[in-house]
mmCIF file of C-alpha atoms in Angstrom:
data_model
loop_
_atom_site.group_PDB
_atom_site.id
_atom_site.type_symbol
_atom_site.label_atom_id
_atom_site.label_comp_id
_atom_site.label_asym_id
_atom_site.label_seq_id
_atom_site.Cartn_x
_atom_site.Cartn_y
_atom_site.Cartn_z
ATOM 1 C CA MET I 1 142.478 52.573 -34.104
ATOM 2 C CA GLY I 2 141.495 55.646 -36.166
ATOM 3 C CA HIS I 3 138.010 56.280 -37.369
ATOM 4 C CA LYS I 4 137.110 55.798 -40.911
ATOM 5 C CA PRO I 5 136.565 59.066 -42.971
ATOM 6 C CA ARG I 6 132.937 60.194 -42.925
ATOM 7 C CA LYS I 7 132.639 59.804 -46.752
ATOM 8 C CA GLU I 8 133.840 56.190 -46.576
ATOM 9 C CA MET I 9 131.305 55.464 -43.736
ATOM 10 C CA ILE I 10 128.447 56.933 -45.721
ATOM 11 C CA ALA I 11 129.417 54.907 -48.825
ATOM 12 C CA GLU I 12 129.600 51.763 -46.649
ATOM 13 C CA THR I 13 126.142 52.418 -45.124
ATOM 14 C CA ARG I 14 124.563 53.008 -48.527
ATOM 15 C CA ALA I 15 126.144 49.872 -49.951
ATOM 16 C CA LYS I 16 124.857 47.796 -46.951
ATOM 17 C CA LEU I 17 121.342 49.098 -47.384
ATOM 18 C CA VAL I 18 121.316 48.607 -51.146
ATOM 19 C CA ALA I 19 122.706 45.006 -50.780
ATOM 20 C CA ALA I 20 120.099 44.102 -48.063
ATOM 21 C CA ALA I 21 117.277 45.728 -50.075
ATOM 22 C CA ARG I 22 118.332 43.948 -53.305
ATOM 23 C CA HIS I 23 118.276 40.591 -51.589
ATOM 24 C CA ALA I 24 114.759 41.369 -50.095
ATOM 25 C CA PHE I 25 113.323 42.834 -53.287
ATOM 26 C CA GLY I 26 114.734 39.926 -55.275
ATOM 27 C CA SER I 27 113.381 37.188 -52.976
ATOM 28 C CA VAL I 28 109.979 38.384 -51.746
ATOM 29 C CA GLY I 29 109.302 41.380 -53.991
ATOM 30 C CA TYR I 30 109.095 45.155 -53.274
ATOM 31 C CA ALA I 31 105.652 45.197 -51.737
ATOM 32 C CA GLU I 32 106.363 42.321 -49.281
ATOM 33 C CA ALA I 33 109.847 43.448 -48.300
ATOM 34 C CA SER I 34 109.810 44.786 -44.714
ATOM 35 C CA MET I 35 111.944 47.858 -44.220
ATOM 36 C CA ASP I 36 112.530 46.893 -40.565
ATOM 37 C CA ASP I 37 113.639 43.387 -41.491
ATOM 38 C CA PHE I 38 116.147 44.201 -44.154
ATOM 39 C CA THR I 39 117.608 47.242 -42.435
ATOM 40 C CA ALA I 40 118.081 45.075 -39.338
ATOM 41 C CA SER I 41 119.689 42.371 -41.418
ATOM 42 C CA ALA I 42 122.265 44.969 -42.454
ATOM 43 C CA GLY I 43 122.810 45.965 -38.855
ATOM 44 C CA LEU I 44 121.179 49.342 -39.508
ATOM 45 C CA THR I 45 117.876 51.174 -38.636
ATOM 46 C CA ARG I 46 114.968 52.424 -40.664
ATOM 47 C CA GLY I 47 116.320 55.929 -39.801
ATOM 48 C CA ALA I 48 119.410 55.208 -41.785
ATOM 49 C CA LEU I 49 117.337 54.247 -44.794
ATOM 50 C CA TYR I 50 115.326 57.533 -44.595
ATOM 51 C CA HIS I 51 118.519 59.497 -44.100
ATOM 52 C CA HIS I 52 120.325 58.041 -47.217
ATOM 53 C CA PHE I 53 117.484 57.294 -49.618
ATOM 54 C CA GLY I 54 114.432 59.289 -48.425
ATOM 55 C CA ASP I 55 112.068 56.330 -48.489
ATOM 56 C CA LYS I 56 111.624 52.751 -49.671
ATOM 57 C CA LYS I 57 110.964 54.020 -53.241
ATOM 58 C CA GLY I 58 114.312 55.881 -53.247
ATOM 59 C CA LEU I 59 116.030 52.670 -52.145
ATOM 60 C CA LEU I 60 114.373 50.767 -55.069
ATOM 61 C CA GLN I 61 115.740 53.411 -57.457
ATOM 62 C CA ALA I 62 119.261 52.795 -56.010
ATOM 63 C CA VAL I 63 118.919 49.059 -56.367
ATOM 64 C CA ILE I 64 117.785 49.342 -59.944
ATOM 65 C CA ALA I 65 120.575 51.727 -60.687
ATOM 66 C CA GLU I 66 123.086 49.153 -59.435
ATOM 67 C CA ILE I 67 121.552 46.298 -61.461
ATOM 68 C CA ASP I 68 121.359 48.581 -64.528
ATOM 69 C CA ALA I 69 125.062 49.303 -64.221
ATOM 70 C CA GLU I 70 125.847 45.613 -64.032
ATOM 71 C CA MET I 71 123.637 44.825 -66.997
ATOM 72 C CA LEU I 72 125.360 47.546 -69.015
ATOM 73 C CA ALA I 73 128.866 46.215 -68.197
ATOM 74 C CA ARG I 74 127.721 42.621 -69.251
ATOM 75 C CA LEU I 75 126.235 43.996 -72.490
ATOM 76 C CA LYS I 76 129.474 45.817 -73.405
ATOM 77 C CA ILE I 77 131.283 42.536 -73.047
ATOM 78 C CA VAL I 78 128.766 40.806 -75.308
ATOM 79 C CA SER I 79 129.076 43.422 -78.102
ATOM 80 C CA ALA I 80 132.899 43.464 -77.789
ATOM 81 C CA ARG I 81 133.035 39.686 -78.533
ATOM 82 C CA ALA I 82 131.496 40.156 -81.987
ATOM 83 C CA ASP I 83 133.430 40.214 -85.202
ATOM 84 C CA THR I 84 131.601 43.179 -86.656
ATOM 85 C CA LEU I 85 129.921 46.348 -85.320
ATOM 86 C CA TRP I 86 126.570 45.124 -86.593
ATOM 87 C CA GLN I 87 126.785 41.697 -85.058
ATOM 88 C CA GLY I 88 127.825 43.352 -81.762
ATOM 89 C CA PHE I 89 124.750 45.652 -81.972
ATOM 90 C CA VAL I 90 122.458 42.714 -82.697
ATOM 91 C CA ASP I 91 123.987 40.536 -79.959
ATOM 92 C CA GLU I 92 123.847 43.294 -77.369
ATOM 93 C CA CYS I 93 120.150 44.114 -78.059
ATOM 94 C CA THR I 94 119.279 40.308 -78.017
ATOM 95 C CA ALA I 95 121.247 39.714 -74.773
ATOM 96 C CA TYR I 96 119.290 42.540 -73.147
ATOM 97 C CA ILE I 97 115.935 40.963 -74.069
ATOM 98 C CA GLU I 98 117.199 37.552 -72.823
ATOM 99 C CA MET I 99 118.211 39.025 -69.432
ATOM 100 C CA ALA I 100 114.471 39.190 -68.778
ATOM 101 C CA LEU I 101 114.706 35.446 -68.021
ATOM 102 C CA GLU I 102 116.893 36.119 -65.049
ATOM 103 C CA PRO I 103 114.749 36.122 -61.795
ATOM 104 C CA GLU I 104 116.332 39.170 -60.098
ATOM 105 C CA ILE I 105 116.143 41.311 -63.253
ATOM 106 C CA GLN I 106 112.664 40.026 -64.022
ATOM 107 C CA ARG I 107 111.243 40.818 -60.590
ATOM 108 C CA ILE I 108 113.047 44.019 -59.583
ATOM 109 C CA VAL I 109 113.778 45.855 -62.875
ATOM 110 C CA LEU I 110 110.999 44.632 -65.150
ATOM 111 C CA ARG I 111 108.034 44.041 -62.789
ATOM 112 C CA ASP I 112 108.378 45.920 -59.581
ATOM 113 C CA GLY I 113 110.298 48.788 -61.019
ATOM 114 C CA PRO I 114 107.597 49.906 -63.589
ATOM 115 C CA ALA I 115 104.869 49.282 -61.000
ATOM 116 C CA VAL I 116 106.445 51.608 -58.476
ATOM 117 C CA LEU I 117 108.574 54.046 -60.509
ATOM 118 C CA GLY I 118 106.484 54.356 -63.602
ATOM 119 C CA ASP I 119 107.376 54.021 -67.282
ATOM 120 C CA PRO I 120 110.945 52.741 -67.610
ATOM 121 C CA SER I 121 111.446 54.652 -70.894
ATOM 122 C CA GLN I 122 111.439 57.870 -68.611
ATOM 123 C CA TRP I 123 114.021 56.507 -66.172
ATOM 124 C CA PRO I 124 117.379 58.485 -66.120
ATOM 125 C CA SER I 125 119.326 55.323 -67.161
ATOM 126 C CA GLN I 126 117.359 55.358 -70.500
ATOM 127 C CA ASN I 127 118.973 58.567 -71.570
ATOM 128 C CA GLU I 128 122.384 56.932 -71.488
ATOM 129 C CA CYS I 129 121.067 53.893 -73.327
ATOM 130 C CA ILE I 130 119.587 56.083 -76.092
ATOM 131 C CA ARG I 131 122.799 58.110 -76.423
ATOM 132 C CA SER I 132 124.964 55.013 -76.598
ATOM 133 C CA MET I 133 122.639 53.299 -79.155
ATOM 134 C CA SER I 134 122.411 56.428 -81.290
ATOM 135 C CA GLU I 135 126.273 56.569 -81.445
ATOM 136 C CA ASN I 136 126.378 52.903 -82.626
ATOM 137 C CA LEU I 137 123.756 53.386 -85.184
ATOM 138 C CA GLN I 138 125.522 56.571 -86.520
ATOM 139 C CA LYS I 139 128.720 54.408 -86.958
ATOM 140 C CA LEU I 140 126.756 51.698 -88.696
ATOM 141 C CA ARG I 141 125.209 54.304 -90.995
ATOM 142 C CA ASP I 142 128.597 55.900 -91.697
ATOM 143 C CA GLU I 143 130.241 52.550 -92.634
ATOM 144 C CA GLY I 144 127.325 51.786 -94.984
ATOM 145 C CA THR I 145 125.912 48.854 -93.118
ATOM 146 C CA ILE I 146 122.439 50.252 -92.426
ATOM 147 C CA VAL I 147 120.123 52.527 -94.374
ATOM 148 C CA ALA I 148 120.177 56.297 -94.104
ATOM 149 C CA VAL I 149 117.958 56.514 -91.043
ATOM 150 C CA ASP I 150 118.136 59.181 -88.260
ATOM 151 C CA PRO I 151 120.264 57.575 -85.519
ATOM 152 C CA GLU I 152 118.261 58.897 -82.565
ATOM 153 C CA ALA I 153 114.931 57.985 -84.021
ATOM 154 C CA ALA I 154 116.104 54.494 -84.705
ATOM 155 C CA ALA I 155 117.672 54.221 -81.326
ATOM 156 C CA ARG I 156 114.350 55.226 -79.625
ATOM 157 C CA VAL I 157 112.320 52.737 -81.698
ATOM 158 C CA VAL I 158 114.727 49.878 -81.137
ATOM 159 C CA SER I 159 115.136 50.659 -77.457
ATOM 160 C CA GLY I 160 111.385 50.879 -76.987
ATOM 161 C CA ALA I 161 110.857 47.517 -78.877
ATOM 162 C CA SER I 162 113.580 45.726 -76.677
ATOM 163 C CA LEU I 163 112.150 47.163 -73.497
ATOM 164 C CA HIS I 164 108.610 46.089 -74.281
ATOM 165 C CA ALA I 165 109.883 42.595 -75.330
ATOM 166 C CA ALA I 166 111.696 42.262 -72.013
ATOM 167 C CA GLN I 167 108.624 43.352 -70.049
ATOM 168 C CA TRP I 168 106.470 40.915 -72.062
ATOM 169 C CA ILE I 169 108.803 38.031 -71.121
ATOM 170 C CA ALA I 170 109.039 39.134 -67.495
ATOM 171 C CA ASN I 171 105.279 39.122 -67.101
ATOM 172 C CA SER I 172 104.604 36.037 -69.209
ATOM 173 C CA ASP I 173 103.257 32.705 -67.863
ATOM 174 C CA ASP I 174 105.980 30.977 -69.878
ATOM 175 C CA PRO I 175 109.016 33.356 -70.039
ATOM 176 C CA GLU I 176 111.240 30.773 -71.856
ATOM 177 C CA ALA I 177 108.820 30.324 -74.795
ATOM 178 C CA THR I 178 108.046 34.047 -74.900
ATOM 179 C CA SER I 179 111.688 34.910 -75.031
ATOM 180 C CA LYS I 180 112.324 32.685 -78.090
ATOM 181 C CA LYS I 181 109.339 34.396 -79.905
ATOM 182 C CA ALA I 182 110.389 37.852 -78.832
ATOM 183 C CA VAL I 183 114.080 37.439 -79.888
ATOM 184 C CA LYS I 184 113.019 35.973 -83.292
ATOM 185 C CA ALA I 185 110.632 38.848 -84.052
ATOM 186 C CA PHE I 186 113.037 41.441 -82.746
ATOM 187 C CA ASN I 187 115.981 40.139 -84.816
ATOM 188 C CA LEU I 188 113.734 40.310 -87.976
ATOM 189 C CA LEU I 189 112.862 43.953 -87.127
ATOM 190 C CA LEU I 190 116.621 44.768 -86.761
ATOM 191 C CA GLU I 191 117.319 43.133 -90.091
ATOM 192 C CA GLY I 192 115.078 45.744 -91.635
ATOM 193 C CA LEU I 193 117.763 48.403 -90.838
ATOM 194 C CA LEU I 194 120.354 46.635 -93.060
ATOM 195 C CA LYS I 195 121.051 47.784 -96.603
ATOM 196 C CA GLN I 196 119.488 45.318 -99.045
ATOM 197 C CA GLY I 197 122.884 43.720 -100.120
ATOM 198 C CA ARG I 198 123.839 43.104 -96.561
ATOM 199 C CA ARG I 199 120.799 40.995 -95.512
ATOM 200 C CA ILE I 200 122.200 37.489 -94.871
ATOM 201 C CA GLY I 201 119.191 35.515 -93.596
ATOM 202 C CA ARG I 202 118.403 34.701 -90.041
ATOM 203 C CA PRO I 203 120.774 36.257 -87.476
ATOM 204 C CA GLN I 204 122.455 33.786 -85.227
ATOM 205 C CA ALA I 205 121.071 34.022 -81.581
ATOM 206 C CA PRO I 206 123.720 34.391 -78.832
ATOM 207 C CA ALA I 207 122.325 31.211 -77.269
ATOM 208 C CA GLU I 208 123.324 29.290 -80.420
ATOM 209 C CA MET I 209 126.706 31.082 -80.609
ATOM 210 C CA ASP I 210 127.467 29.910 -76.993
ATOM 211 C CA LYS I 211 127.263 26.269 -78.239
ATOM 212 C CA SER I 212 130.058 26.773 -80.691
ATOM 213 C CA PRO I 213 133.686 25.818 -79.642
ATOM 214 C CA ALA I 214 135.410 28.548 -77.690
#
């Protein structure tokens, strides 16, 4: 039986380490996760972790990058379901905030991530988020849906508001109640971007939309 190509073996080892660490970080938290335990559970050694990720912090970055990519894919599906570009934008932003209720995202991305890696607004993934949001806002401005605002400036403000809302929920004693308050306030802020004639009252929350017939 032939050996696997080195590149494939490296990718497999990295994937095993990320999966084991993700499970450990999600269940007991970053600080309590034992590197020896989760590397052994993947059939690997601590040396493999250092070789591929440098240290535990580097592994956390890889885990967050994987979760971020999954969140982005889910958010694109949410925005694609909407009837209009504006509703898609609102639904996507709202869905991101509501993801703060999910235990794994709450613990790894919104609590341990900032505590270990620093301000999330400075993470590399945020650059892509700002770029994508700026493009959407430019389209909304071009089609006459929102006021003549600088797209990047608006994207940074909206992104900052949604990130802080998500962190507020993740660190709250009552995340469910906090999420409802955060989403309501956030949607009112977004409505301020609309041109006067296009304001149509309270936006429908995705949770309410899910109750309607498919």
